[in-house]
Amino acid sequence: MIEIQDITFQYQKKPLFKDLEMTLKPGNLYGLLGKNGAGKTTLLKLCCGLLYPQAGRLSVFGRTPHLRQPAFLSDLFLVPEEFLLPPVSGALYRQMLAPLYPAFSAERFEAHLREFELELPGRLDRLSHGQKKKFLLAFGLATGARFLLLDEPTNGLDIPAKGQFRKILASELDDSRIILVSTHQVRDMEHLIDPIVILDSGKILFSQTLEDFSSHYSILHGELPDGAVVLYEEQVLGKSLSLVEGELPGALPLDLEFLFKAVTTHPDRFTTAAPVDAAGSTRKEVAHA
Ligand code: ADP
């Protein structure tokens, strides 16, 4: 379990997070969505202990990230958006780093590399950007760490690799793990991430499981029933595509990009009220503008 309680953080003078609250539970693949600059990377770094909150409490499986205890570090893996790999072979990298992760699986690492159509490579620093990303994702997912943080994992992957990545990621989720994927490429993670957390300007605007979403909202194309409370709409093929309150008949499956646009366009209509429990018990107040 990861508990973020009343976290405050700022880089220089401008506050980014103020009293941020969130709980992440094992067995979930969280999608952290937000525009560029929303604070996604900063939140990931706080969870890893790479940044320290100025106030509040942060606990990852009972440990405080910024203390960086060995047992904490061996149970966590971050794949940053940008990274360098050392000038060593893939085999040497594995030999050096795998022992740091007691739950590392050589079989799964090899299976992931095969899925990505990447042989255990020679000099890692000579790989292309996309190949480096595949290598680190394959390694990170095979560490068996209970907390995986993937920052914009699909950036730099080509279309087949995005599909391979989705397959690998789905195979790695189990009841003990928390996978937190930050992305602004909403489409790449569709039908994979659940719950969805939408961050904007350092605030959580939305945090719900897909099941919660469909019991609170419906997406309808065309005519609306009388009294429908429309939270967002746009024109698609000459008809209104609307996000409306309530579970209504004829609702279309969730379109993440549409939800994202709705929430970031009218954040006031999706205000999270009580402490956000991103695994399902979010209580919301919808303020109608
Ligand atoms: P995201 O990952 O959602 O794109 P970031 O967490 O990288 O957002 O950035 C959130 C905000 O913090 C942005 O306004 C960014 O300019 C600022 N920021 C990020 N890193 C630093 C830093 N090292 N020093 C000062 N400001 C920073």
mmCIF file of C-alpha atoms and ligand atoms in Angstrom:
data_model
loop_
_atom_site.group_PDB
_atom_site.id
_atom_site.type_symbol
_atom_site.label_atom_id
_atom_site.label_comp_id
_atom_site.label_asym_id
_atom_site.label_seq_id
_atom_site.Cartn_x
_atom_site.Cartn_y
_atom_site.Cartn_z
ATOM 1 C CA MET A 1 0.000 0.000 0.000
ATOM 2 C CA ILE A 2 1.188 3.498 -0.774
ATOM 3 C CA GLU A 3 -0.144 6.340 1.313
ATOM 4 C CA ILE A 4 0.349 9.950 0.367
ATOM 5 C CA GLN A 5 -0.989 12.223 3.075
ATOM 6 C CA ASP A 6 -1.079 16.010 2.868
ATOM 7 C CA ILE A 7 2.077 16.245 0.796
ATOM 8 C CA THR A 8 3.415 19.680 0.051
ATOM 9 C CA PHE A 9 6.198 20.142 -2.458
ATOM 10 C CA GLN A 10 7.726 23.015 -4.395
ATOM 11 C CA TYR A 11 10.866 23.292 -6.506
ATOM 12 C CA GLN A 12 11.693 26.932 -5.965
ATOM 13 C CA LYS A 13 9.132 29.489 -4.945
ATOM 14 C CA LYS A 14 6.099 28.239 -6.837
ATOM 15 C CA PRO A 15 4.193 25.495 -4.945
ATOM 16 C CA LEU A 16 3.443 22.420 -7.060
ATOM 17 C CA PHE A 17 1.676 20.100 -4.598
ATOM 18 C CA LYS A 18 -0.257 21.351 -1.616
ATOM 19 C CA ASP A 19 -1.936 18.880 0.761
ATOM 20 C CA LEU A 20 -1.961 16.162 -1.895
ATOM 21 C CA GLU A 21 -3.641 12.935 -0.780
ATOM 22 C CA MET A 22 -3.793 9.572 -2.486
ATOM 23 C CA THR A 23 -3.800 5.884 -1.593
ATOM 24 C CA LEU A 24 -2.587 3.219 -4.000
ATOM 25 C CA LYS A 25 -3.405 -0.422 -3.370
ATOM 26 C CA PRO A 26 -1.652 -3.601 -4.530
ATOM 27 C CA GLY A 27 -3.049 -5.500 -7.488
ATOM 28 C CA ASN A 28 -3.678 -2.361 -9.530
ATOM 29 C CA LEU A 29 -2.174 -0.813 -12.619
ATOM 30 C CA TYR A 30 -2.728 2.881 -12.056
ATOM 31 C CA GLY A 31 -2.739 5.290 -14.959
ATOM 32 C CA LEU A 32 -1.467 8.706 -13.934
ATOM 33 C CA LEU A 33 -2.625 11.028 -16.685
ATOM 34 C CA GLY A 34 -1.806 14.684 -17.094
ATOM 35 C CA LYS A 35 -0.646 17.288 -19.547
ATOM 36 C CA ASN A 36 3.031 18.216 -19.766
ATOM 37 C CA GLY A 37 4.044 20.010 -16.581
ATOM 38 C CA ALA A 38 1.126 18.656 -14.528
ATOM 39 C CA GLY A 39 3.493 17.184 -11.924
ATOM 40 C CA LYS A 40 3.492 13.489 -12.902
ATOM 41 C CA THR A 41 7.271 13.020 -12.899
ATOM 42 C CA THR A 42 7.613 14.955 -9.661
ATOM 43 C CA LEU A 43 5.050 12.704 -7.980
ATOM 44 C CA LEU A 44 6.911 9.609 -9.194
ATOM 45 C CA LYS A 45 10.196 11.003 -7.894
ATOM 46 C CA LEU A 46 8.629 11.731 -4.490
ATOM 47 C CA CYS A 47 7.361 8.144 -4.319
ATOM 48 C CA CYS A 48 10.874 6.837 -5.083
ATOM 49 C CA GLY A 49 12.685 9.054 -2.587
ATOM 50 C CA LEU A 50 14.477 11.013 -5.308
ATOM 51 C CA LEU A 51 12.715 14.153 -4.021
ATOM 52 C CA TYR A 52 11.608 14.869 -0.473
ATOM 53 C CA PRO A 53 8.253 16.380 0.420
ATOM 54 C CA GLN A 54 8.482 19.623 2.370
ATOM 55 C CA ALA A 55 5.497 18.630 4.487
ATOM 56 C CA GLY A 56 3.177 15.675 4.843
ATOM 57 C CA ARG A 57 3.657 11.938 5.039
ATOM 58 C CA LEU A 58 4.555 9.447 2.346
ATOM 59 C CA SER A 59 4.678 5.723 3.007
ATOM 60 C CA VAL A 60 5.465 2.971 0.482
ATOM 61 C CA PHE A 61 4.758 -0.530 1.808
ATOM 62 C CA GLY A 62 5.326 0.901 5.285
ATOM 63 C CA ARG A 63 8.637 2.553 4.430
ATOM 64 C CA THR A 64 9.559 6.205 4.038
ATOM 65 C CA PRO A 65 11.000 6.684 0.530
ATOM 66 C CA HIS A 66 13.529 9.401 1.264
ATOM 67 C CA LEU A 67 15.302 7.204 3.839
ATOM 68 C CA ARG A 68 16.214 4.975 0.873
ATOM 69 C CA GLN A 69 16.662 1.851 2.959
ATOM 70 C CA PRO A 70 18.116 -1.083 0.973
ATOM 71 C CA ALA A 71 14.940 -3.142 1.498
ATOM 72 C CA PHE A 72 12.903 -0.269 0.055
ATOM 73 C CA LEU A 73 15.193 0.155 -2.959
ATOM 74 C CA SER A 74 15.203 -3.563 -3.787
ATOM 75 C CA ASP A 75 11.405 -3.566 -3.865
ATOM 76 C CA LEU A 76 11.006 -0.645 -6.262
ATOM 77 C CA PHE A 77 11.950 0.016 -9.864
ATOM 78 C CA LEU A 78 11.627 3.280 -11.768
ATOM 79 C CA VAL A 79 11.861 3.465 -15.546
ATOM 80 C CA PRO A 80 12.360 7.209 -16.114
ATOM 81 C CA GLU A 81 11.318 8.958 -19.285
ATOM 82 C CA GLU A 82 14.914 9.877 -20.091
ATOM 83 C CA PHE A 83 17.879 7.801 -18.930
ATOM 84 C CA LEU A 84 21.375 6.706 -19.875
ATOM 85 C CA LEU A 85 22.568 3.111 -19.921
ATOM 86 C CA PRO A 86 26.185 2.299 -19.049
ATOM 87 C CA PRO A 87 28.765 1.209 -21.664
ATOM 88 C CA VAL A 88 28.469 -2.462 -20.730
ATOM 89 C CA SER A 89 26.833 -5.484 -22.340
ATOM 90 C CA GLY A 90 23.279 -6.537 -21.486
ATOM 91 C CA ALA A 91 24.676 -9.668 -19.821
ATOM 92 C CA LEU A 92 27.046 -7.661 -17.607
ATOM 93 C CA TYR A 93 24.266 -5.224 -16.691
ATOM 94 C CA ARG A 94 22.100 -8.138 -15.567
ATOM 95 C CA GLN A 95 25.013 -9.729 -13.685
ATOM 96 C CA MET A 96 25.697 -6.459 -11.832
ATOM 97 C CA LEU A 97 22.162 -5.325 -11.072
ATOM 98 C CA ALA A 98 19.965 -8.419 -10.815
ATOM 99 C CA PRO A 99 21.439 -9.403 -7.393
ATOM 100 C CA LEU A 100 20.043 -6.151 -5.967
ATOM 101 C CA TYR A 101 16.524 -7.488 -6.581
ATOM 102 C CA PRO A 102 15.872 -10.699 -4.633
ATOM 103 C CA ALA A 103 12.729 -11.436 -6.662
ATOM 104 C CA PHE A 104 14.441 -10.968 -10.062
ATOM 105 C CA SER A 105 13.437 -13.576 -12.649
ATOM 106 C CA ALA A 106 15.983 -14.313 -15.386
ATOM 107 C CA GLU A 107 13.318 -16.315 -17.245
ATOM 108 C CA ARG A 108 10.880 -13.412 -17.326
ATOM 109 C CA PHE A 109 13.637 -10.994 -18.334
ATOM 110 C CA GLU A 110 14.524 -13.212 -21.293
ATOM 111 C CA ALA A 111 10.861 -13.710 -22.186
ATOM 112 C CA HIS A 112 10.303 -9.929 -22.204
ATOM 113 C CA LEU A 113 13.364 -9.361 -24.397
ATOM 114 C CA ARG A 114 12.086 -12.042 -26.779
ATOM 115 C CA GLU A 115 8.656 -10.408 -26.848
ATOM 116 C CA PHE A 116 10.351 -7.104 -27.712
ATOM 117 C CA GLU A 117 12.389 -8.930 -30.401
ATOM 118 C CA LEU A 118 15.585 -7.832 -28.679
ATOM 119 C CA GLU A 119 18.468 -10.276 -28.159
ATOM 120 C CA LEU A 120 20.399 -9.836 -24.902
ATOM 121 C CA PRO A 121 22.292 -6.888 -26.378
ATOM 122 C CA GLY A 122 25.949 -5.986 -26.684
ATOM 123 C CA ARG A 123 26.989 -2.470 -25.609
ATOM 124 C CA LEU A 124 23.879 -0.911 -24.070
ATOM 125 C CA ASP A 125 24.989 2.684 -24.688
ATOM 126 C CA ARG A 126 25.066 1.954 -28.444
ATOM 127 C CA LEU A 127 21.421 0.897 -28.663
ATOM 128 C CA SER A 128 18.849 3.180 -30.246
ATOM 129 C CA HIS A 129 16.600 5.177 -27.899
ATOM 130 C CA GLY A 130 13.685 2.776 -28.438
ATOM 131 C CA GLN A 131 15.881 -0.301 -27.879
ATOM 132 C CA LYS A 132 17.246 1.176 -24.636
ATOM 133 C CA LYS A 133 13.703 1.745 -23.466
ATOM 134 C CA LYS A 134 12.706 -1.830 -24.306
ATOM 135 C CA PHE A 135 15.773 -3.160 -22.457
ATOM 136 C CA LEU A 136 15.086 -1.164 -19.289
ATOM 137 C CA LEU A 137 11.365 -1.965 -19.324
ATOM 138 C CA ALA A 138 12.149 -5.687 -19.731
ATOM 139 C CA PHE A 139 14.661 -5.547 -16.872
ATOM 140 C CA GLY A 140 12.498 -3.412 -14.573
ATOM 141 C CA LEU A 141 9.434 -5.584 -14.990
ATOM 142 C CA ALA A 142 11.503 -8.730 -14.369
ATOM 143 C CA THR A 143 12.944 -7.410 -11.070
ATOM 144 C CA GLY A 144 9.842 -8.625 -9.240
ATOM 145 C CA ALA A 145 9.845 -5.312 -7.323
ATOM 146 C CA ARG A 146 6.424 -4.738 -5.771
ATOM 147 C CA PHE A 147 6.356 -1.082 -6.755
ATOM 148 C CA LEU A 148 6.966 -0.295 -10.426
ATOM 149 C CA LEU A 149 6.962 3.264 -11.665
ATOM 150 C CA LEU A 150 6.989 3.807 -15.402
ATOM 151 C CA ASP A 151 7.320 7.401 -16.575
ATOM 152 C CA GLU A 152 5.959 7.879 -20.104
ATOM 153 C CA PRO A 153 6.892 4.264 -20.980
ATOM 154 C CA THR A 154 5.566 4.360 -24.549
ATOM 155 C CA ASN A 155 7.535 7.471 -25.596
ATOM 156 C CA GLY A 156 10.130 6.336 -28.101
ATOM 157 C CA LEU A 157 8.488 2.952 -28.780
ATOM 158 C CA ASP A 158 7.316 2.191 -32.302
ATOM 159 C CA ILE A 159 3.809 0.855 -32.985
ATOM 160 C CA PRO A 160 4.626 -2.888 -32.722
ATOM 161 C CA ALA A 161 6.685 -2.257 -29.580
ATOM 162 C CA LYS A 162 3.767 -0.436 -27.948
ATOM 163 C CA GLY A 163 1.635 -3.554 -28.454
ATOM 164 C CA GLN A 164 4.418 -5.798 -27.127
ATOM 165 C CA PHE A 165 4.802 -3.546 -24.100
ATOM 166 C CA ARG A 166 1.079 -3.707 -23.313
ATOM 167 C CA LYS A 167 1.223 -7.508 -23.451
ATOM 168 C CA ILE A 168 4.263 -7.675 -21.159
ATOM 169 C CA LEU A 169 2.789 -5.190 -18.705
ATOM 170 C CA ALA A 170 -0.491 -7.093 -18.455
ATOM 171 C CA SER A 171 1.462 -10.295 -17.774
ATOM 172 C CA GLU A 172 3.384 -8.683 -14.907
ATOM 173 C CA LEU A 173 0.488 -7.461 -12.784
ATOM 174 C CA ASP A 174 -0.279 -9.589 -9.742
ATOM 175 C CA ASP A 175 -2.001 -9.092 -6.403
ATOM 176 C CA SER A 176 1.160 -8.020 -4.598
ATOM 177 C CA ARG A 177 2.246 -5.307 -7.006
ATOM 178 C CA ILE A 178 1.459 -1.676 -7.573
ATOM 179 C CA ILE A 179 2.238 -0.466 -11.066
ATOM 180 C CA LEU A 180 2.049 3.282 -11.584
ATOM 181 C CA VAL A 181 2.261 4.412 -15.196
ATOM 182 C CA SER A 182 2.467 8.096 -15.950
ATOM 183 C CA THR A 183 1.545 9.171 -19.445
ATOM 184 C CA HIS A 184 0.190 11.940 -21.576
ATOM 185 C CA GLN A 185 -0.219 9.408 -24.433
ATOM 186 C CA VAL A 186 -3.671 8.424 -23.260
ATOM 187 C CA ARG A 187 -4.465 6.152 -26.225
ATOM 188 C CA ASP A 188 -1.388 3.973 -25.685
ATOM 189 C CA MET A 189 -2.641 2.814 -22.301
ATOM 190 C CA GLU A 190 -6.344 2.464 -23.094
ATOM 191 C CA HIS A 191 -8.002 -0.736 -21.751
ATOM 192 C CA LEU A 192 -4.951 -1.467 -19.618
ATOM 193 C CA ILE A 193 -4.829 1.132 -16.860
ATOM 194 C CA ASP A 194 -7.391 1.030 -14.067
ATOM 195 C CA PRO A 195 -7.858 3.070 -11.852
ATOM 196 C CA ILE A 196 -7.360 6.357 -13.645
ATOM 197 C CA VAL A 197 -5.832 9.324 -11.837
ATOM 198 C CA ILE A 198 -5.859 12.674 -13.615
ATOM 199 C CA LEU A 199 -3.398 15.259 -12.369
ATOM 200 C CA ASP A 200 -3.415 18.885 -13.440
ATOM 201 C CA SER A 201 -1.290 21.745 -12.082
ATOM 202 C CA GLY A 202 -0.335 19.634 -9.068
ATOM 203 C CA LYS A 203 -3.925 18.705 -8.182
ATOM 204 C CA ILE A 204 -5.768 15.420 -8.502
ATOM 205 C CA LEU A 205 -8.846 16.261 -10.537
ATOM 206 C CA PHE A 206 -10.155 12.747 -10.952
ATOM 207 C CA SER A 207 -9.400 9.398 -9.413
ATOM 208 C CA GLN A 208 -11.617 6.403 -10.045
ATOM 209 C CA THR A 209 -11.717 2.819 -11.152
ATOM 210 C CA LEU A 210 -13.386 2.166 -14.495
ATOM 211 C CA GLU A 211 -16.171 0.377 -12.639
ATOM 212 C CA ASP A 212 -16.767 3.479 -10.503
ATOM 213 C CA PHE A 213 -16.691 5.609 -13.615
ATOM 214 C CA SER A 214 -19.405 3.627 -15.355
ATOM 215 C CA SER A 215 -21.620 3.705 -12.277
ATOM 216 C CA HIS A 216 -21.303 7.507 -12.034
ATOM 217 C CA TYR A 217 -21.148 8.613 -15.664
ATOM 218 C CA SER A 218 -22.208 7.677 -19.172
ATOM 219 C CA ILE A 219 -20.888 8.644 -22.585
ATOM 220 C CA LEU A 220 -23.727 9.076 -25.072
ATOM 221 C CA HIS A 221 -23.653 9.887 -28.781
ATOM 222 C CA GLY A 222 -26.633 11.728 -30.188
ATOM 223 C CA GLU A 223 -29.911 12.476 -28.460
ATOM 224 C CA LEU A 224 -29.966 12.717 -24.692
ATOM 225 C CA PRO A 225 -32.739 11.650 -22.322
ATOM 226 C CA ASP A 226 -34.765 14.408 -20.673
ATOM 227 C CA GLY A 227 -33.085 15.925 -17.649
ATOM 228 C CA ALA A 228 -29.613 14.598 -18.541
ATOM 229 C CA VAL A 229 -26.879 16.513 -16.709
ATOM 230 C CA VAL A 230 -24.193 17.160 -19.312
ATOM 231 C CA LEU A 231 -20.698 17.621 -17.924
ATOM 232 C CA TYR A 232 -18.888 17.887 -21.253
ATOM 233 C CA GLU A 233 -19.718 17.569 -24.916
ATOM 234 C CA GLU A 234 -18.156 17.833 -28.341
ATOM 235 C CA GLN A 235 -19.358 17.314 -31.901
ATOM 236 C CA VAL A 236 -18.468 13.967 -33.493
ATOM 237 C CA LEU A 237 -19.844 13.023 -36.936
ATOM 238 C CA GLY A 238 -22.448 15.756 -36.755
ATOM 239 C CA LYS A 239 -23.840 14.637 -33.392
ATOM 240 C CA SER A 240 -23.013 15.504 -29.807
ATOM 241 C CA LEU A 241 -20.780 13.141 -27.891
ATOM 242 C CA SER A 242 -21.664 13.866 -24.283
ATOM 243 C CA LEU A 243 -20.374 12.892 -20.889
ATOM 244 C CA VAL A 244 -23.399 12.853 -18.636
ATOM 245 C CA GLU A 245 -24.052 12.126 -15.020
ATOM 246 C CA GLY A 246 -25.433 8.748 -13.997
ATOM 247 C CA GLU A 247 -25.479 5.216 -15.372
ATOM 248 C CA LEU A 248 -27.728 5.494 -18.437
ATOM 249 C CA PRO A 249 -28.827 2.940 -21.046
ATOM 250 C CA GLY A 250 -27.012 3.054 -24.374
ATOM 251 C CA ALA A 251 -23.740 4.304 -22.858
ATOM 252 C CA LEU A 252 -20.634 3.857 -25.009
ATOM 253 C CA PRO A 253 -17.467 2.252 -23.610
ATOM 254 C CA LEU A 254 -15.117 4.660 -21.846
ATOM 255 C CA ASP A 255 -12.945 6.691 -24.190
ATOM 256 C CA LEU A 256 -9.991 7.793 -22.089
ATOM 257 C CA GLU A 257 -9.058 10.717 -24.307
ATOM 258 C CA PHE A 258 -12.603 12.020 -24.116
ATOM 259 C CA LEU A 259 -12.666 11.640 -20.331
ATOM 260 C CA PHE A 260 -9.304 13.390 -20.078
ATOM 261 C CA LYS A 261 -10.506 16.332 -22.173
ATOM 262 C CA ALA A 262 -13.715 16.547 -20.138
ATOM 263 C CA VAL A 263 -11.939 16.585 -16.794
ATOM 264 C CA THR A 264 -9.177 19.007 -17.793
ATOM 265 C CA THR A 265 -11.604 21.364 -19.572
ATOM 266 C CA HIS A 266 -14.045 21.553 -16.639
ATOM 267 C CA PRO A 267 -12.090 20.577 -13.535
ATOM 268 C CA ASP A 268 -14.714 22.306 -11.358
ATOM 269 C CA ARG A 269 -17.251 19.668 -12.418
ATOM 270 C CA PHE A 270 -15.061 16.812 -11.241
ATOM 271 C CA THR A 271 -13.875 18.068 -7.866
ATOM 272 C CA THR A 272 -12.689 15.283 -5.607
ATOM 273 C CA ALA A 273 -14.140 15.773 -2.188
ATOM 274 C CA ALA A 274 -13.067 13.493 0.677
ATOM 275 C CA PRO A 275 -9.538 12.025 0.728
ATOM 276 C CA VAL A 276 -8.884 10.372 -2.600
ATOM 277 C CA ASP A 277 -8.715 6.633 -2.477
ATOM 278 C CA ALA A 278 -7.615 5.870 -5.995
ATOM 279 C CA ALA A 279 -8.500 2.197 -5.692
ATOM 280 C CA GLY A 280 -12.167 2.707 -5.624
ATOM 281 C CA SER A 281 -13.762 4.538 -2.751
ATOM 282 C CA THR A 282 -13.467 8.032 -4.149
ATOM 283 C CA ARG A 283 -16.369 10.214 -3.164
ATOM 284 C CA LYS A 284 -17.066 13.091 -5.481
ATOM 285 C CA GLU A 285 -18.975 16.241 -5.501
ATOM 286 C CA VAL A 286 -19.967 17.458 -8.905
ATOM 287 C CA ALA A 287 -20.368 21.191 -8.942
ATOM 288 C CA HIS A 288 -22.545 22.229 -11.835
ATOM 289 C CA ALA A 289 -21.323 25.372 -13.459
HETATM 290 P P1 ADP B 1 5.058 16.267 -15.894
HETATM 291 O O1 ADP B 1 5.858 15.034 -15.607
HETATM 292 O O2 ADP B 1 3.607 16.105 -15.596
HETATM 293 O O3 ADP B 1 5.285 16.782 -17.288
HETATM 294 P P2 ADP B 1 6.841 17.566 -14.002
HETATM 295 O O4 ADP B 1 6.644 16.879 -12.700
HETATM 296 O O5 ADP B 1 8.061 17.203 -14.808
HETATM 297 O O6 ADP B 1 5.532 17.429 -14.885
HETATM 298 O O7 ADP B 1 6.887 19.139 -13.752
HETATM 299 C C1 ADP B 1 5.895 19.814 -12.974
HETATM 300 C C2 ADP B 1 6.295 21.288 -12.861
HETATM 301 O O8 ADP B 1 7.489 21.395 -12.100
HETATM 302 C C3 ADP B 1 6.551 21.965 -14.195
HETATM 303 O O9 ADP B 1 6.062 23.294 -14.117
HETATM 304 C C4 ADP B 1 8.064 21.962 -14.307
HETATM 305 O O10 ADP B 1 8.528 23.072 -15.040
HETATM 306 C C5 ADP B 1 8.489 22.084 -12.849
HETATM 307 N N1 ADP B 1 9.787 21.431 -12.608
HETATM 308 C C6 ADP B 1 10.098 20.142 -12.885
HETATM 309 N N2 ADP B 1 11.366 19.861 -12.523
HETATM 310 C C7 ADP B 1 11.875 21.020 -12.013
HETATM 311 C C8 ADP B 1 13.139 21.373 -11.443
HETATM 312 N N3 ADP B 1 14.127 20.484 -11.335
HETATM 313 N N4 ADP B 1 13.297 22.643 -11.025
HETATM 314 C C9 ADP B 1 12.291 23.547 -11.106
HETATM 315 N N5 ADP B 1 11.072 23.273 -11.623
HETATM 316 C C10 ADP B 1 10.858 22.025 -12.066
#
